[in-house]
JSON list of C-alpha atoms and ligand atoms in Angstrom, two decimals:
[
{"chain": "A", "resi": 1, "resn": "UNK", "atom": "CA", "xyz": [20.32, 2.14, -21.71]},
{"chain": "A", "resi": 2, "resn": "UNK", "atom": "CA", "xyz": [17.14, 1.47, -23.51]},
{"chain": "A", "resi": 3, "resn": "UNK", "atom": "CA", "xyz": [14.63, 3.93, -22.51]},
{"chain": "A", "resi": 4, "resn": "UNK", "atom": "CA", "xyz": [11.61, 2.25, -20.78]},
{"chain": "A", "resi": 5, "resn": "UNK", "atom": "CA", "xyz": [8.08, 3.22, -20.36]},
{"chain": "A", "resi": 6, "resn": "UNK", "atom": "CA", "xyz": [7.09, 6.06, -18.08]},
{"chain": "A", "resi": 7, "resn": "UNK", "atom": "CA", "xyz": [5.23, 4.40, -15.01]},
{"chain": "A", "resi": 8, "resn": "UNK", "atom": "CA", "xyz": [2.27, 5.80, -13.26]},
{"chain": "A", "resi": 9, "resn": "UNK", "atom": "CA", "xyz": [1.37, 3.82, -9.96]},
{"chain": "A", "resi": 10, "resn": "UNK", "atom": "CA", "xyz": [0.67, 0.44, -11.98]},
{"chain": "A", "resi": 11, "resn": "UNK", "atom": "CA", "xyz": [0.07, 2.03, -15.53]},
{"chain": "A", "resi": 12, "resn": "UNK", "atom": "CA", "xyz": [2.68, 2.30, -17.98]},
{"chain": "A", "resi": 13, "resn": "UNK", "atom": "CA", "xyz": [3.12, 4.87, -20.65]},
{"chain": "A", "resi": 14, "resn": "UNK", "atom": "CA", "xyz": [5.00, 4.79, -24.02]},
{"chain": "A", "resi": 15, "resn": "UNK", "atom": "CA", "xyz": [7.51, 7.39, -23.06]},
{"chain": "A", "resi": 16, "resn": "UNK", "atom": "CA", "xyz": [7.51, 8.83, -26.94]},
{"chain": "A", "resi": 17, "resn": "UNK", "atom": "CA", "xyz": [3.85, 9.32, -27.00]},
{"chain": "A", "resi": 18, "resn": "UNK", "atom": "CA", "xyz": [2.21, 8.98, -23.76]},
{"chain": "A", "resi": 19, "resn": "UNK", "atom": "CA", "xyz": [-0.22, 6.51, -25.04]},
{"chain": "A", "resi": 20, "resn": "UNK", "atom": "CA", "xyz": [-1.37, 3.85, -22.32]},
{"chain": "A", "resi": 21, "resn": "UNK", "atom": "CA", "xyz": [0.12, 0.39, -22.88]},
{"chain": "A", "resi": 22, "resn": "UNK", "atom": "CA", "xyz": [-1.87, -2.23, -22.89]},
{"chain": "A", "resi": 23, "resn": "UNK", "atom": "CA", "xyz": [-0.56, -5.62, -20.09]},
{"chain": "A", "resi": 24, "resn": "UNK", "atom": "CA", "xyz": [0.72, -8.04, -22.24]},
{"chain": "A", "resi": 25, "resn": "UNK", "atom": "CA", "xyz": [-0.75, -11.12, -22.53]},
{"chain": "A", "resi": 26, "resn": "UNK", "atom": "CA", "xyz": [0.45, -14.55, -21.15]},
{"chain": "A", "resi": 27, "resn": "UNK", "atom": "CA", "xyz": [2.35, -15.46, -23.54]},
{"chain": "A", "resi": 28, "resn": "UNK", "atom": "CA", "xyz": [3.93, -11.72, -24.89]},
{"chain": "A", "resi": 29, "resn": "UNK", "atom": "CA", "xyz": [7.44, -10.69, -24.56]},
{"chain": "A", "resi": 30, "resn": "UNK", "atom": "CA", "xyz": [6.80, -7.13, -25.19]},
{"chain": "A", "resi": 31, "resn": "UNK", "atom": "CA", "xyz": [3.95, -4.37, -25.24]},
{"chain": "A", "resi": 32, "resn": "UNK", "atom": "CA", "xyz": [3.32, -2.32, -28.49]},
{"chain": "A", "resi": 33, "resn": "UNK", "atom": "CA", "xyz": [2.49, 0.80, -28.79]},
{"chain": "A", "resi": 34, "resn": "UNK", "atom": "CA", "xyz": [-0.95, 1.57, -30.85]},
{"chain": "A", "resi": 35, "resn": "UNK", "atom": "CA", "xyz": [0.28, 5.04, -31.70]},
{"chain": "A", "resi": 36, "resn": "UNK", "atom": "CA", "xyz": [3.54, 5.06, -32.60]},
{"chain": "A", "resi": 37, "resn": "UNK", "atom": "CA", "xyz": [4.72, 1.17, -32.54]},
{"chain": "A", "resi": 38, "resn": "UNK", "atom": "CA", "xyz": [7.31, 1.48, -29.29]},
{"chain": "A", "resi": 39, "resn": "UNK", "atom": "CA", "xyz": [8.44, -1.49, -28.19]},
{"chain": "A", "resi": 40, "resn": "UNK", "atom": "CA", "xyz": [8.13, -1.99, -23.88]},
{"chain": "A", "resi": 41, "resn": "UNK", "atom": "CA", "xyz": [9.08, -5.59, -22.94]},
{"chain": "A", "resi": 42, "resn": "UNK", "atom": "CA", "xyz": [6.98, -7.38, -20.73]},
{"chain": "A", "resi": 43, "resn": "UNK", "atom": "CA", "xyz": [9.14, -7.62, -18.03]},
{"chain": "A", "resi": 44, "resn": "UNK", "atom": "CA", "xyz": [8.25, -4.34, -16.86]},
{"chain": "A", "resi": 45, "resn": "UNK", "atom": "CA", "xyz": [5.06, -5.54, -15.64]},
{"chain": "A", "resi": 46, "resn": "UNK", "atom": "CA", "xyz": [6.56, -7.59, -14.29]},
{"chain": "A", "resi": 47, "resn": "UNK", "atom": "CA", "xyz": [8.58, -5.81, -11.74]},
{"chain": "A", "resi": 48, "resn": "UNK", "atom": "CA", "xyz": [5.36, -3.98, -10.76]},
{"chain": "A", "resi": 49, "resn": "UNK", "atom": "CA", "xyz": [3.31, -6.64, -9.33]},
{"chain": "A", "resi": 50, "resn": "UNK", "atom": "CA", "xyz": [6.45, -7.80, -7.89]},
{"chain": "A", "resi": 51, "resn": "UNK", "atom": "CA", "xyz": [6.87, -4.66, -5.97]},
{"chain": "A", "resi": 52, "resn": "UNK", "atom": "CA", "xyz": [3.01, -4.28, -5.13]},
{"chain": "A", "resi": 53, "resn": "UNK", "atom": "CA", "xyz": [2.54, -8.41, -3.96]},
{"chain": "A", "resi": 54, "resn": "UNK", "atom": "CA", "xyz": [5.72, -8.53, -1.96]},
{"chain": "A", "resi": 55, "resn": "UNK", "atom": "CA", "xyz": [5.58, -5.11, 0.34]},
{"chain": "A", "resi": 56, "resn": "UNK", "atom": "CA", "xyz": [2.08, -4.81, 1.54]},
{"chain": "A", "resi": 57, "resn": "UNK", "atom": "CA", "xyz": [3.17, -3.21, 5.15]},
{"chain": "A", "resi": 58, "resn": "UNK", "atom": "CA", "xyz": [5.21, -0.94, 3.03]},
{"chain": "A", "resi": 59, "resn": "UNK", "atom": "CA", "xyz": [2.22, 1.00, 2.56]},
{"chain": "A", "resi": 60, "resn": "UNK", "atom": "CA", "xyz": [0.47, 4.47, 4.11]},
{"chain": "A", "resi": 61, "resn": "UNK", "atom": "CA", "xyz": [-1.92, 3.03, 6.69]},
{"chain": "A", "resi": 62, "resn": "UNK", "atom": "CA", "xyz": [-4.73, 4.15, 4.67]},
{"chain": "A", "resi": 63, "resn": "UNK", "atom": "CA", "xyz": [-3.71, 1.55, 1.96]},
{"chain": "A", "resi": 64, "resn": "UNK", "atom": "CA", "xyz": [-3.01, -1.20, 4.10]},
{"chain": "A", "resi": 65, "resn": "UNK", "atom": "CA", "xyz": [-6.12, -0.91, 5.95]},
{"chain": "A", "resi": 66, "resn": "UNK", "atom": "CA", "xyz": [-7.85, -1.20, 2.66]},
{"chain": "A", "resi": 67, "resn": "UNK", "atom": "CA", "xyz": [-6.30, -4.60, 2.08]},
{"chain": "A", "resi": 68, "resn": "UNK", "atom": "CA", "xyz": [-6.87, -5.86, 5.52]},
{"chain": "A", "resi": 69, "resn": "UNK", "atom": "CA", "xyz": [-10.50, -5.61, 5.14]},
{"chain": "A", "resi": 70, "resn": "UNK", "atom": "CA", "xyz": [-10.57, -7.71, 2.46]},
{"chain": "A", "resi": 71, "resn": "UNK", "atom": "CA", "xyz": [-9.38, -10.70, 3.96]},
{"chain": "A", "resi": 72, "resn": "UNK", "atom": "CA", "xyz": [-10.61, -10.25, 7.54]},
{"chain": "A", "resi": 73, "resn": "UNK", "atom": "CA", "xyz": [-13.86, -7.85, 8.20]},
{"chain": "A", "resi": 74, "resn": "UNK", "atom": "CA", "xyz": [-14.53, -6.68, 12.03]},
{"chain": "A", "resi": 75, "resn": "UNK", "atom": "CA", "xyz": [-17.03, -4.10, 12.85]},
{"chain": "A", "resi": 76, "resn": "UNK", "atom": "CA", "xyz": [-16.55, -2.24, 9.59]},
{"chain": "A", "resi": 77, "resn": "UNK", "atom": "CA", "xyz": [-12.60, -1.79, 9.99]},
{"chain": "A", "resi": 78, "resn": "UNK", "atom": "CA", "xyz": [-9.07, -3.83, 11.31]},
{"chain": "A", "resi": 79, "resn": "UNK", "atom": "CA", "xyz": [-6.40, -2.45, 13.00]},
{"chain": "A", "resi": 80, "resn": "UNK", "atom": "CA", "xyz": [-2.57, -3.99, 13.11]},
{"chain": "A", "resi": 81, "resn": "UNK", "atom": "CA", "xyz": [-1.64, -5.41, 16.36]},
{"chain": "A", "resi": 82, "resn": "UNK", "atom": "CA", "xyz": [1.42, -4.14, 18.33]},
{"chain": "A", "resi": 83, "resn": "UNK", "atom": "CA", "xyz": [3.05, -5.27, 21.18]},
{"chain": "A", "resi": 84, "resn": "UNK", "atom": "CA", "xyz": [1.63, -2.14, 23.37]},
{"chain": "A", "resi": 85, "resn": "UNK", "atom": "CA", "xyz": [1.69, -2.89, 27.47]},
{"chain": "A", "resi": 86, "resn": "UNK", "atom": "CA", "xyz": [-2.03, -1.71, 28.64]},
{"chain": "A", "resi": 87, "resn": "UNK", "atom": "CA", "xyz": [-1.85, 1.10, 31.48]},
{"chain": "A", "resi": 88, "resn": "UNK", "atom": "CA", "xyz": [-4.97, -0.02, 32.69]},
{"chain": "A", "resi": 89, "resn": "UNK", "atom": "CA", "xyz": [-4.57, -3.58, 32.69]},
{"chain": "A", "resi": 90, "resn": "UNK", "atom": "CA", "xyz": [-1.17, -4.43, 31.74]},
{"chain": "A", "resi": 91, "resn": "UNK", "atom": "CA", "xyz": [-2.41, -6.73, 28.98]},
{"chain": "A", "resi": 92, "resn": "UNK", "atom": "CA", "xyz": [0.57, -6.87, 26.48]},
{"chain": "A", "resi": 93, "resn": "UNK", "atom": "CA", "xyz": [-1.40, -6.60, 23.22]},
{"chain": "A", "resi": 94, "resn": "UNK", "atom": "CA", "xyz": [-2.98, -3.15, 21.73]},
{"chain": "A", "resi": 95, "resn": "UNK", "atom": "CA", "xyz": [-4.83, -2.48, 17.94]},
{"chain": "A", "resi": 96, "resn": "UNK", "atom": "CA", "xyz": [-2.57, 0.41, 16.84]},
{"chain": "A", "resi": 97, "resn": "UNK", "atom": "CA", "xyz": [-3.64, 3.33, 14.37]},
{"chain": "A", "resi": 98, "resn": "UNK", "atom": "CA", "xyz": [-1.85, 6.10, 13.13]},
{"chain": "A", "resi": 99, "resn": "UNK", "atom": "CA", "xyz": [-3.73, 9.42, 12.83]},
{"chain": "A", "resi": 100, "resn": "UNK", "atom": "CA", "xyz": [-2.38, 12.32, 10.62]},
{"chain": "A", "resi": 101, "resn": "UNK", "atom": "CA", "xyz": [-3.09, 15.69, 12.10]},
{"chain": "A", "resi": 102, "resn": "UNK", "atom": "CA", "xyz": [-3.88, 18.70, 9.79]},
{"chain": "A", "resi": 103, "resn": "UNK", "atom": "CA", "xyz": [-0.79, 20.21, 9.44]},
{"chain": "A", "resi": 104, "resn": "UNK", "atom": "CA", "xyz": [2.15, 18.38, 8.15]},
{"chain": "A", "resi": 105, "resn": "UNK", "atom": "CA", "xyz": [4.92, 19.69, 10.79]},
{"chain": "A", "resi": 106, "resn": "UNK", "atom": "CA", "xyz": [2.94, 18.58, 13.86]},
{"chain": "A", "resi": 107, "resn": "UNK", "atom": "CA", "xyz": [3.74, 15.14, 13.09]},
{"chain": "A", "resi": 108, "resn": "UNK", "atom": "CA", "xyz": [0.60, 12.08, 13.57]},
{"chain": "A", "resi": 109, "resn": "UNK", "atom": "CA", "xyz": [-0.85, 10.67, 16.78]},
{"chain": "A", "resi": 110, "resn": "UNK", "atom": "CA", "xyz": [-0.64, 6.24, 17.75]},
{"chain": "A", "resi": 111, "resn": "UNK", "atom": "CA", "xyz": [-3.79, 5.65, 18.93]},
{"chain": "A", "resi": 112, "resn": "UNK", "atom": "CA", "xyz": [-3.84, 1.95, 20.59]},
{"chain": "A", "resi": 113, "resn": "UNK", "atom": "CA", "xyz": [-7.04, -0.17, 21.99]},
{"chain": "A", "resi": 114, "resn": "UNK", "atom": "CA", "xyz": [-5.61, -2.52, 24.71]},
{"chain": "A", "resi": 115, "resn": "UNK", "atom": "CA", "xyz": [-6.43, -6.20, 22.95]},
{"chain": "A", "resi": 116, "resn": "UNK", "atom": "CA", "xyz": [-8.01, -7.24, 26.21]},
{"chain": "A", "resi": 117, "resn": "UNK", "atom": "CA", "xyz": [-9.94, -4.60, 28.27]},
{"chain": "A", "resi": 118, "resn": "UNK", "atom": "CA", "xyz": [-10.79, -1.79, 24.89]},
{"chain": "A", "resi": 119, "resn": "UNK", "atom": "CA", "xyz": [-8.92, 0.80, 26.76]},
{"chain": "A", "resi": 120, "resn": "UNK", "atom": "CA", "xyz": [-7.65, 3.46, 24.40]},
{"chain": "A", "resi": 121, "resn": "UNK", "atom": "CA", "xyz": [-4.60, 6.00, 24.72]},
{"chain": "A", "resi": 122, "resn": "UNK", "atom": "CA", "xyz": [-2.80, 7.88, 22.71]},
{"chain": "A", "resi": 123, "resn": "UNK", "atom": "CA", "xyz": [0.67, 8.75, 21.91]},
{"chain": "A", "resi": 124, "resn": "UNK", "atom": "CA", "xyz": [2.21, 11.57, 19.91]},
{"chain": "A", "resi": 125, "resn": "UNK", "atom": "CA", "xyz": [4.71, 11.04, 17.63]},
{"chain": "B", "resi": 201, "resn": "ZN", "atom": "ZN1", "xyz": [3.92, 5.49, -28.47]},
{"chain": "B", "resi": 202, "resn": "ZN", "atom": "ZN1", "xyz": [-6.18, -3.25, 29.03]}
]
């Protein structure tokens, strides 16, 4: 096993030094290290916009909202649509948004705006 670069979100680091690598560029197979002259190939970058392009939904809500809006703007934020029946109206289409609470063990809260008449409600998870 060759040892590979120490990743960091979508930074890699020469795992000898700790020095940032530089992306390679179009036409590079590998990614030299300027302090110590490690070898990464470029494949590893690879596999990271792979795995951030492909699994957008994958994301915290927080980070998928932030994508949303920049493709599609409403009133300042977008919500996900669900297949949520309306107890006011029994329109089958809510927004749905997931709310942490404060503490960790109490779990978040789906709150969902029916799609047709804005009623909201709320259900624990
Ligand atoms: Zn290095
Ligand atoms: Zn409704």
């Amino acid at each position: 096993m060759p040892t590979l670069a120490h990743k960091i979100g979508s930074l890699l680091f020469c795992p000898h030094c700790g020095t940032l690598l530089s992306p390679p560029k179009d036409d590079e197979q590998t990614v030299i290290c300027e302090q110590c002259s490690y070898e990464e190939p470029a494949s590893s970058y690879e596999n990271i916009e792979i795995t951030t392009r492909s699994h957008p939904e994958a994301f915290p809500s927080a980070l998928r909202q932030k994508r949303k809006t920049q493709t599609k703007v409403h009133q300042g934020k977008v919500l996900p649509k669900v297949s949520e029946k309306c107890p006011a109206c029994g329109h089958l289409e809510a927004y749905y948004e997931e709310k942490q609470m404060r503490s960790a063990d109490e779990g978040s809260t789906i709150l969902y705006t029916c799609a047709s008449c804005k009623h909201g409600w709320r259900v624990n998870n």
